[in-house]
Amino acid sequence: MYKLEDIVDSSKSLSDGLKDNAKRHRNYKTYTSMERAMSVLRSKKLYISNGNTWNDKRDKDSFRKKNYYGKSFSFSTRENVAMWMLYGDKRGKNGAMLNVSGHVMNEAINTPVIEIGSFVNDEFKVKHTLYKEKGEFEVFLTDVVYIDTKAMEAEEKKDIQLNLYEEHVHVDKTFLDDEDVFYKDYAWAYERECRLVIKLLKNRKLAEEKECNTASIPLSDRSILEMKNNNPVRSPIYTGKIDEGVMSDLTGSVEWDL
């Protein structure tokens, strides 16, 4: 794993370093609803949005301008109560989490094909099928860095402090200009976010279409079998109707009613 100070020679080196480090984490966690978690396991596909429903407005607006598809994971080795509250459906009462191993993530990154479409009545409707061998897309994984967004917006300041892996490094603001570098305010640093990104290479405008707001990446039977061994994890306050999954490590130790 590269230290942050070792990858800040330029905008390009920062982008490359964050991508390289992202592939070195031990595991990747995504918090969602029990229905969506089971949909992944049953359909054998990872679903990745164009960012139009993200809760960080600045990040959402910035991401949407790039016309990418992205899915957020936490590389934290432990469950996070705040993540359950924010991203577990119904403030955690119908929440589920999927643990994704490095093997499964590597398969997703190297997928030869993706599908573009949208969910209609909880069913994914495919609009386009794209192929890597035709140069139609690329997939990459990258760590998100955290900054003081107010300082970023201050015109008189030429440098900015990056925060990642408990490290703090000052760099020129232009280092964040690379389109594959993603940053959020310090307020979101607890997420320890790693982002799976699909970049369309021939027709980025697809991501703007309502019927193309989601992309899917197929997973092999081997990967799905591996994921089913310890997934989905039920929220520690789970009261949902679907009786699936394994207990959270936090079950019995926390409670909330938001």
Coordinates of C-alpha atoms in Angstrom, one line a residue:
M1 CA 0.0 0.0 0.0
Y2 CA 1.5 3.3 -1.1
K3 CA 1.6 6.2 1.5
L4 CA -0.2 9.3 0.4
E5 CA 3.0 11.3 0.4
D6 CA 4.5 8.9 -2.1
I7 CA 1.8 9.4 -4.8
V8 CA 1.4 13.2 -4.8
D9 CA 4.1 14.1 -7.4
S10 CA 1.4 15.1 -9.9
S11 CA -2.3 14.8 -10.7
K12 CA -1.6 11.6 -12.7
S13 CA 0.5 10.0 -10.0
L14 CA -2.2 10.7 -7.4
S15 CA -4.8 9.1 -9.7
D16 CA -2.7 6.1 -10.4
G17 CA -1.7 5.6 -6.8
L18 CA -5.3 5.8 -5.5
K19 CA -6.3 3.2 -8.1
D20 CA -3.4 0.9 -7.2
N21 CA -4.1 1.2 -3.4
A22 CA -7.8 0.5 -3.9
K23 CA -7.1 -3.0 -5.3
R24 CA -5.0 -3.8 -2.2
H25 CA -7.7 -3.7 0.5
R26 CA -8.7 -6.8 2.3
N27 CA -12.4 -6.5 1.7
Y28 CA -15.1 -4.1 0.5
K29 CA -18.5 -3.5 2.2
T30 CA -21.6 -2.1 0.6
Y31 CA -24.7 -1.2 2.7
T32 CA -28.1 -1.4 1.1
S33 CA -31.6 -2.8 1.5
M34 CA -32.2 -6.6 2.0
E35 CA -34.1 -6.7 -1.3
R36 CA -31.3 -5.1 -3.3
A37 CA -28.7 -7.3 -1.6
M38 CA -30.7 -10.5 -2.5
S39 CA -31.2 -9.1 -6.0
V40 CA -27.4 -9.1 -6.5
L41 CA -27.0 -12.7 -5.3
R42 CA -30.0 -14.0 -7.3
S43 CA -29.3 -12.2 -10.5
K44 CA -25.5 -12.7 -10.2
K45 CA -24.9 -9.0 -11.1
L46 CA -23.5 -5.9 -9.4
Y47 CA -25.7 -2.9 -10.0
I48 CA -23.9 0.5 -10.4
S49 CA -25.8 3.8 -10.6
N50 CA -25.0 7.1 -12.4
G51 CA -25.0 8.8 -9.0
N52 CA -28.4 10.5 -9.4
T53 CA -29.6 9.3 -6.0
W54 CA -26.4 9.9 -3.9
N55 CA -26.8 11.8 -0.7
D56 CA -23.6 14.0 -0.9
K57 CA -24.9 16.8 -3.2
R58 CA -21.5 18.1 -4.2
D59 CA -20.2 14.7 -4.9
K60 CA -23.3 13.8 -6.8
D61 CA -23.3 16.9 -9.0
S62 CA -19.6 16.5 -9.8
F63 CA -19.9 12.8 -10.6
R64 CA -22.9 13.3 -12.8
K65 CA -21.0 15.9 -14.9
K66 CA -18.5 13.1 -15.8
N67 CA -21.3 10.8 -17.0
Y68 CA -19.7 7.8 -15.2
Y69 CA -21.4 5.0 -13.3
G70 CA -20.1 4.4 -9.7
K71 CA -20.7 2.2 -6.7
S72 CA -19.4 3.0 -3.3
F73 CA -17.8 0.5 -0.9
S74 CA -16.2 0.9 2.5
F75 CA -12.8 -0.7 2.9
S76 CA -13.2 -0.6 6.7
T77 CA -12.5 -4.1 8.1
R78 CA -15.3 -3.6 10.7
E79 CA -19.0 -2.7 10.5
N80 CA -19.9 1.0 10.9
V81 CA -23.0 2.1 12.9
A82 CA -23.3 5.4 10.9
M83 CA -23.1 3.4 7.6
W84 CA -26.0 1.2 8.8
M85 CA -28.0 4.3 9.7
L86 CA -27.4 6.1 6.4
Y87 CA -27.4 3.4 3.9
G88 CA -29.2 0.5 5.5
D89 CA -32.8 0.7 4.2
K90 CA -35.3 2.3 6.6
R91 CA -32.5 3.6 8.8
G92 CA -31.3 0.0 9.2
K93 CA -34.5 -1.7 10.0
N94 CA -34.5 -3.3 6.5
G95 CA -30.8 -2.9 6.0
A96 CA -28.3 -5.5 4.7
M97 CA -24.6 -5.5 3.8
L98 CA -22.7 -7.4 1.2
N99 CA -19.0 -8.3 1.9
V100 CA -17.1 -8.4 -1.4
S101 CA -13.7 -10.0 -1.4
G102 CA -10.7 -8.9 -3.4
H103 CA -11.2 -11.9 -5.8
V104 CA -14.8 -10.9 -6.6
M105 CA -13.8 -7.2 -7.0
N106 CA -11.0 -8.1 -9.3
E107 CA -13.5 -10.1 -11.5
A108 CA -15.8 -7.1 -11.6
I109 CA -12.9 -4.8 -12.7
N110 CA -11.9 -7.1 -15.5
T111 CA -15.4 -7.8 -16.8
P112 CA -15.5 -8.1 -20.6
V113 CA -19.2 -7.0 -20.8
I114 CA -21.6 -4.6 -19.0
E115 CA -25.3 -3.9 -19.4
I116 CA -26.9 -0.4 -19.3
G117 CA -30.5 0.1 -18.3
S118 CA -32.8 0.9 -15.4
F119 CA -35.0 -0.7 -12.8
V120 CA -38.7 -0.8 -13.7
N121 CA -41.0 -2.2 -10.9
D122 CA -37.9 -3.8 -9.3
E123 CA -36.8 -5.5 -12.5
F124 CA -33.7 -4.5 -14.4
K125 CA -34.5 -3.6 -18.0
V126 CA -31.5 -3.8 -20.3
K127 CA -31.2 -1.0 -22.9
H128 CA -27.7 -1.5 -24.2
T129 CA -25.0 -4.2 -23.9
L130 CA -21.4 -2.9 -24.2
Y131 CA -18.1 -4.8 -24.7
K132 CA -14.6 -4.0 -23.5
E133 CA -13.0 -5.6 -26.6
K134 CA -14.8 -3.0 -28.7
G135 CA -13.3 -0.2 -26.6
E136 CA -16.7 0.8 -25.3
F137 CA -15.9 1.1 -21.6
E138 CA -13.3 0.6 -18.9
V139 CA -13.8 -0.3 -15.2
F140 CA -11.5 0.8 -12.4
L141 CA -11.4 0.9 -8.6
T142 CA -10.2 3.9 -6.7
D143 CA -10.0 5.3 -3.2
V144 CA -11.7 8.6 -2.4
V145 CA -9.7 11.4 -0.7
Y146 CA -11.1 13.8 1.8
I147 CA -10.7 17.6 1.9
D148 CA -12.0 20.8 3.3
T149 CA -14.4 21.8 0.5
K150 CA -14.6 25.4 1.7
A151 CA -10.9 25.7 1.4
M152 CA -11.2 24.2 -2.1
E153 CA -13.6 26.9 -3.1
A154 CA -11.6 29.7 -1.7
E155 CA -9.9 31.4 -4.7
E156 CA -7.0 32.9 -2.7
K157 CA -5.8 29.4 -1.5
K158 CA -3.6 27.6 -4.0
D159 CA -3.1 24.4 -2.1
I160 CA -5.3 22.0 -0.3
Q161 CA -4.9 19.4 2.4
L162 CA -5.7 15.8 1.4
N163 CA -6.8 13.3 4.1
L164 CA -6.6 9.5 3.6
Y165 CA -5.6 6.5 5.7
E166 CA -5.0 8.8 8.7
E167 CA -2.4 10.7 6.6
H168 CA -2.5 14.4 5.8
V169 CA -0.6 15.9 2.8
H170 CA -0.7 19.4 1.3
V171 CA -0.8 19.6 -2.5
D172 CA -1.6 22.1 -5.2
K173 CA -5.3 22.2 -6.0
T174 CA -4.7 21.3 -9.6
F175 CA -3.7 17.8 -8.4
L176 CA -7.5 17.2 -8.0
D177 CA -8.1 18.0 -11.7
D178 CA -7.7 14.5 -13.0
E179 CA -11.2 13.2 -13.8
D180 CA -10.5 9.9 -12.2
V181 CA -9.8 11.5 -8.8
F182 CA -12.8 11.7 -6.5
Y183 CA -12.9 13.8 -3.3
K184 CA -15.4 14.5 -0.6
D185 CA -15.6 16.8 2.4
Y186 CA -13.9 15.7 5.7
A187 CA -17.4 15.1 7.1
W188 CA -17.6 11.9 5.0
A189 CA -14.1 10.5 6.0
Y190 CA -15.6 7.9 8.3
E191 CA -16.9 6.1 5.3
R192 CA -13.4 5.1 4.2
E193 CA -14.8 4.9 0.6
C194 CA -13.5 2.9 -2.3
R195 CA -15.4 3.5 -5.5
L196 CA -16.0 1.1 -8.4
V197 CA -16.3 3.1 -11.5
I198 CA -17.4 2.4 -15.1
K199 CA -16.2 4.9 -17.7
L200 CA -18.0 4.9 -21.0
L201 CA -15.4 5.5 -23.7
K202 CA -17.6 6.0 -26.8
N203 CA -20.9 7.4 -25.7
R204 CA -20.9 9.0 -22.3
K205 CA -24.2 10.7 -22.9
L206 CA -25.9 7.3 -22.2
A207 CA -25.5 8.0 -18.5
E208 CA -27.7 11.0 -18.8
E209 CA -30.7 9.1 -20.1
K210 CA -33.4 8.1 -17.7
E211 CA -33.6 4.6 -19.1
C212 CA -29.8 4.2 -18.7
N213 CA -29.3 5.3 -15.1
T214 CA -27.9 2.0 -14.0
A215 CA -25.1 -0.3 -15.2
S216 CA -24.7 -4.0 -14.3
I217 CA -21.6 -6.2 -14.1
P218 CA -22.1 -10.0 -14.4
L219 CA -20.5 -12.2 -11.7
S220 CA -19.5 -15.8 -12.1
D221 CA -21.1 -18.7 -10.3
R222 CA -17.9 -19.1 -8.3
S223 CA -18.0 -15.5 -7.1
I224 CA -21.7 -15.7 -6.2
L225 CA -21.1 -18.9 -4.3
E226 CA -18.3 -17.3 -2.4
M227 CA -20.5 -14.2 -1.6
K228 CA -23.4 -16.4 -0.4
N229 CA -21.2 -18.1 2.2
N230 CA -21.3 -15.0 4.5
N231 CA -23.8 -12.7 2.8
P232 CA -26.0 -10.8 3.2
V233 CA -25.3 -9.5 6.7
R234 CA -28.5 -8.3 8.4
S235 CA -28.5 -4.9 10.1
P236 CA -28.1 -5.1 13.9
I237 CA -31.6 -3.8 14.2
Y238 CA -33.1 -5.7 11.3
T239 CA -36.9 -6.3 11.4
G240 CA -37.4 -6.9 7.7
K241 CA -39.7 -9.5 6.2
I242 CA -37.1 -11.4 4.3
D243 CA -35.6 -14.1 6.4
E244 CA -32.2 -14.3 4.8
G245 CA -28.6 -13.6 5.7
V246 CA -26.3 -13.8 8.7
M247 CA -26.3 -11.8 12.0
S248 CA -24.3 -8.6 12.2
D249 CA -21.4 -8.5 14.6
L250 CA -23.1 -5.6 16.3
T251 CA -26.4 -7.4 17.0
G252 CA -27.4 -7.0 20.6
S253 CA -24.8 -4.2 21.3
V254 CA -26.5 -1.2 19.6
E255 CA -30.0 0.2 19.2
W256 CA -31.5 3.3 17.6
D257 CA -34.9 4.5 16.4
L258 CA -34.5 7.4 14.1

